Amino acid sequence: MTSNCEQTLGKLKEIIDRRLMNAKSYLICNHRGGALTVDAMGKRFAKIRAQAIAKFPELKDELSACQFRDLRAKSGTDAYLQSDSVETAQKHLGHANPSMTKRYIRRDKALTPLENCGTPAKIAEKSDE
């Protein structure tokens, strides 16, 4: 696990521990200090998405396709890309099985081009030899 990931997890643990000390406190609160429901979070997401579409109309199709549930997959993908490990992403998402985690990962690592391998034509010539 990268030190950046470890720092973030450490901070998150501190926040959760602090919240758990006060049994009346919720991890994610509404403006009155009560629990923010999944429905309320979904409505907030839809409102923010609508604001983004109004501000960036040229991205309407892409933004309209985004759903609240995509945030979980994004989080898992980010954990995977930062850590270089499906296992780290698996722990981050709380999955028992790495095959489930692989379904959540939306993008693979970027490949680094090989140096000194030549042009595609030269590579084709070498394979004909």
PDB file of C-alpha atoms in Angstrom:
ATOM      1  CA  MET A   1       0.000   0.000   0.000  1.00  0.00           C
ATOM      2  CA  THR A   2       1.368   3.420  -0.865  1.00  0.00           C
ATOM      3  CA  SER A   3       2.120   5.915   1.870  1.00  0.00           C
ATOM      4  CA  ASN A   4      -0.509   8.257   0.377  1.00  0.00           C
ATOM      5  CA  CYS A   5      -3.115   5.519   0.719  1.00  0.00           C
ATOM      6  CA  GLU A   6      -1.958   4.720   4.245  1.00  0.00           C
ATOM      7  CA  GLN A   7      -2.183   8.391   5.254  1.00  0.00           C
ATOM      8  CA  THR A   8      -5.698   8.666   3.848  1.00  0.00           C
ATOM      9  CA  LEU A   9      -6.803   5.477   5.583  1.00  0.00           C
ATOM     10  CA  GLY A  10      -5.242   6.708   8.832  1.00  0.00           C
ATOM     11  CA  LYS A  11      -7.131  10.007   8.629  1.00  0.00           C
ATOM     12  CA  LEU A  12     -10.355   8.186   7.788  1.00  0.00           C
ATOM     13  CA  LYS A  13      -9.862   5.884  10.788  1.00  0.00           C
ATOM     14  CA  GLU A  14      -9.380   8.928  13.046  1.00  0.00           C
ATOM     15  CA  ILE A  15     -12.626  10.460  11.765  1.00  0.00           C
ATOM     16  CA  ILE A  16     -14.567   7.227  12.196  1.00  0.00           C
ATOM     17  CA  ASP A  17     -13.139   6.643  15.688  1.00  0.00           C
ATOM     18  CA  ARG A  18     -14.049  10.205  16.694  1.00  0.00           C
ATOM     19  CA  ARG A  19     -17.583   9.736  15.349  1.00  0.00           C
ATOM     20  CA  LEU A  20     -18.010   6.407  17.117  1.00  0.00           C
ATOM     21  CA  MET A  21     -17.131   7.976  20.479  1.00  0.00           C
ATOM     22  CA  ASN A  22     -20.368   9.966  20.269  1.00  0.00           C
ATOM     23  CA  ALA A  23     -23.104   7.356  19.726  1.00  0.00           C
ATOM     24  CA  LYS A  24     -25.562  10.036  18.566  1.00  0.00           C
ATOM     25  CA  SER A  25     -23.256  11.150  15.780  1.00  0.00           C
ATOM     26  CA  TYR A  26     -23.435   9.859  12.207  1.00  0.00           C
ATOM     27  CA  LEU A  27     -20.549   9.481   9.786  1.00  0.00           C
ATOM     28  CA  ILE A  28     -22.404  11.477   7.123  1.00  0.00           C
ATOM     29  CA  CYS A  29     -24.827  14.042   8.545  1.00  0.00           C
ATOM     30  CA  ASN A  30     -27.563  16.204   7.116  1.00  0.00           C
ATOM     31  CA  HIS A  31     -27.784  19.924   7.944  1.00  0.00           C
ATOM     32  CA  ARG A  32     -29.619  19.108  11.210  1.00  0.00           C
ATOM     33  CA  GLY A  33     -27.020  16.613  12.436  1.00  0.00           C
ATOM     34  CA  GLY A  34     -29.138  13.555  11.651  1.00  0.00           C
ATOM     35  CA  ALA A  35     -28.221  10.679   9.387  1.00  0.00           C
ATOM     36  CA  LEU A  36     -27.995  11.513   5.705  1.00  0.00           C
ATOM     37  CA  THR A  37     -30.013   8.798   3.979  1.00  0.00           C
ATOM     38  CA  VAL A  38     -29.029   7.039   0.762  1.00  0.00           C
ATOM     39  CA  ASP A  39     -32.063   8.638  -0.887  1.00  0.00           C
ATOM     40  CA  ALA A  40     -30.932  12.114   0.179  1.00  0.00           C
ATOM     41  CA  MET A  41     -27.395  11.464  -1.095  1.00  0.00           C
ATOM     42  CA  GLY A  42     -28.834  10.294  -4.421  1.00  0.00           C
ATOM     43  CA  LYS A  43     -30.927  13.450  -4.699  1.00  0.00           C
ATOM     44  CA  ARG A  44     -27.897  15.624  -3.919  1.00  0.00           C
ATOM     45  CA  PHE A  45     -25.891  13.764  -6.546  1.00  0.00           C
ATOM     46  CA  ALA A  46     -28.647  14.333  -9.135  1.00  0.00           C
ATOM     47  CA  LYS A  47     -28.792  18.042  -8.259  1.00  0.00           C
ATOM     48  CA  ILE A  48     -25.020  18.449  -8.600  1.00  0.00           C
ATOM     49  CA  ARG A  49     -25.072  16.497 -11.885  1.00  0.00           C
ATOM     50  CA  ALA A  50     -27.800  18.821 -13.221  1.00  0.00           C
ATOM     51  CA  GLN A  51     -25.694  21.847 -12.225  1.00  0.00           C
ATOM     52  CA  ALA A  52     -22.680  20.351 -14.014  1.00  0.00           C
ATOM     53  CA  ILE A  53     -24.766  19.746 -17.159  1.00  0.00           C
ATOM     54  CA  ALA A  54     -25.981  23.363 -17.057  1.00  0.00           C
ATOM     55  CA  LYS A  55     -22.400  24.596 -16.736  1.00  0.00           C
ATOM     56  CA  PHE A  56     -20.935  22.182 -19.322  1.00  0.00           C
ATOM     57  CA  PRO A  57     -23.716  21.455 -21.866  1.00  0.00           C
ATOM     58  CA  GLU A  58     -21.195  19.963 -24.304  1.00  0.00           C
ATOM     59  CA  LEU A  59     -20.710  17.104 -21.787  1.00  0.00           C
ATOM     60  CA  LYS A  60     -24.425  16.441 -21.291  1.00  0.00           C
ATOM     61  CA  ASP A  61     -24.354  12.857 -22.624  1.00  0.00           C
ATOM     62  CA  GLU A  62     -21.349  11.832 -20.511  1.00  0.00           C
ATOM     63  CA  LEU A  63     -22.633  13.549 -17.367  1.00  0.00           C
ATOM     64  CA  SER A  64     -26.148  12.148 -17.800  1.00  0.00           C
ATOM     65  CA  ALA A  65     -24.683   8.642 -17.945  1.00  0.00           C
ATOM     66  CA  CYS A  66     -23.026   9.068 -14.512  1.00  0.00           C
ATOM     67  CA  GLN A  67     -24.924   7.469 -11.659  1.00  0.00           C
ATOM     68  CA  PHE A  68     -24.480   7.740  -7.901  1.00  0.00           C
ATOM     69  CA  ARG A  69     -23.402   4.094  -7.751  1.00  0.00           C
ATOM     70  CA  ASP A  70     -20.509   4.864 -10.133  1.00  0.00           C
ATOM     71  CA  LEU A  71     -18.723   6.606  -7.250  1.00  0.00           C
ATOM     72  CA  ARG A  72     -18.039   3.255  -5.559  1.00  0.00           C
ATOM     73  CA  ALA A  73     -16.489   1.809  -8.708  1.00  0.00           C
ATOM     74  CA  LYS A  74     -14.454   5.004  -9.161  1.00  0.00           C
ATOM     75  CA  SER A  75     -13.176   4.695  -5.611  1.00  0.00           C
ATOM     76  CA  GLY A  76     -12.184   1.062  -6.159  1.00  0.00           C
ATOM     77  CA  THR A  77     -10.516   1.890  -9.468  1.00  0.00           C
ATOM     78  CA  ASP A  78      -8.543   4.723  -7.863  1.00  0.00           C
ATOM     79  CA  ALA A  79      -7.397   2.429  -5.037  1.00  0.00           C
ATOM     80  CA  TYR A  80      -6.266  -0.127  -7.614  1.00  0.00           C
ATOM     81  CA  LEU A  81      -4.427   2.399  -9.789  1.00  0.00           C
ATOM     82  CA  GLN A  82      -2.679   4.046  -6.829  1.00  0.00           C
ATOM     83  CA  SER A  83      -1.640   0.848  -5.075  1.00  0.00           C
ATOM     84  CA  ASP A  84      -0.772  -1.374  -8.026  1.00  0.00           C
ATOM     85  CA  SER A  85      -2.769  -4.109  -6.260  1.00  0.00           C
ATOM     86  CA  VAL A  86      -6.185  -5.722  -6.704  1.00  0.00           C
ATOM     87  CA  GLU A  87      -5.842  -6.873  -3.082  1.00  0.00           C
ATOM     88  CA  THR A  88      -5.642  -3.267  -1.840  1.00  0.00           C
ATOM     89  CA  ALA A  89      -8.723  -2.328  -3.871  1.00  0.00           C
ATOM     90  CA  GLN A  90     -10.466  -5.452  -2.521  1.00  0.00           C
ATOM     91  CA  LYS A  91      -9.800  -4.387   1.073  1.00  0.00           C
ATOM     92  CA  HIS A  92     -10.840  -0.814   0.260  1.00  0.00           C
ATOM     93  CA  LEU A  93     -14.188  -1.995  -1.109  1.00  0.00           C
ATOM     94  CA  GLY A  94     -14.681  -4.669   1.566  1.00  0.00           C
ATOM     95  CA  HIS A  95     -14.996  -7.555  -0.868  1.00  0.00           C
ATOM     96  CA  ALA A  96     -14.413 -11.140   0.239  1.00  0.00           C
ATOM     97  CA  ASN A  97     -13.463 -12.241  -3.260  1.00  0.00           C
ATOM     98  CA  PRO A  98     -10.995 -10.566  -5.667  1.00  0.00           C
ATOM     99  CA  SER A  99     -13.153 -11.546  -8.654  1.00  0.00           C
ATOM    100  CA  MET A 100     -15.875  -9.190  -7.385  1.00  0.00           C
ATOM    101  CA  THR A 101     -13.306  -6.406  -7.040  1.00  0.00           C
ATOM    102  CA  LYS A 102     -12.158  -6.964 -10.625  1.00  0.00           C
ATOM    103  CA  ARG A 103     -15.740  -6.304 -11.755  1.00  0.00           C
ATOM    104  CA  TYR A 104     -15.612  -2.905 -10.025  1.00  0.00           C
ATOM    105  CA  ILE A 105     -12.293  -1.824 -11.529  1.00  0.00           C
ATOM    106  CA  ARG A 106     -13.217   0.278 -14.548  1.00  0.00           C
ATOM    107  CA  ARG A 107      -9.821   1.085 -16.002  1.00  0.00           C
ATOM    108  CA  ASP A 108      -6.507  -0.675 -16.204  1.00  0.00           C
ATOM    109  CA  LYS A 109      -3.090   0.785 -15.652  1.00  0.00           C
ATOM    110  CA  ALA A 110      -1.595   2.753 -18.524  1.00  0.00           C
ATOM    111  CA  LEU A 111       1.070   0.818 -20.377  1.00  0.00           C
ATOM    112  CA  THR A 112       4.520   2.323 -20.701  1.00  0.00           C
ATOM    113  CA  PRO A 113       5.798   2.191 -24.290  1.00  0.00           C
ATOM    114  CA  LEU A 114       8.914   0.149 -24.899  1.00  0.00           C
ATOM    115  CA  GLU A 115      11.975   2.181 -25.746  1.00  0.00           C
ATOM    116  CA  ASN A 116      14.094   1.491 -28.836  1.00  0.00           C
ATOM    117  CA  CYS A 117      11.649  -0.969 -30.356  1.00  0.00           C
ATOM    118  CA  GLY A 118      11.388   0.944 -33.647  1.00  0.00           C
ATOM    119  CA  THR A 119       8.495   1.890 -35.875  1.00  0.00           C
ATOM    120  CA  PRO A 120       5.571  -0.481 -36.538  1.00  0.00           C
ATOM    121  CA  ALA A 121       7.037  -1.217 -39.995  1.00  0.00           C
ATOM    122  CA  LYS A 122      10.413  -2.218 -38.500  1.00  0.00           C
ATOM    123  CA  ILE A 123       8.681  -4.401 -35.914  1.00  0.00           C
ATOM    124  CA  ALA A 124       6.737  -6.124 -38.720  1.00  0.00           C
ATOM    125  CA  GLU A 125       9.997  -6.687 -40.649  1.00  0.00           C
ATOM    126  CA  LYS A 126      11.584  -8.327 -37.607  1.00  0.00           C
ATOM    127  CA  SER A 127       8.626 -10.677 -37.168  1.00  0.00           C
ATOM    128  CA  ASP A 128       8.904 -11.763 -40.842  1.00  0.00           C
ATOM    129  CA  GLU A 129      12.555 -12.789 -40.397  1.00  0.00           C
TER     130      GLU A 129
END
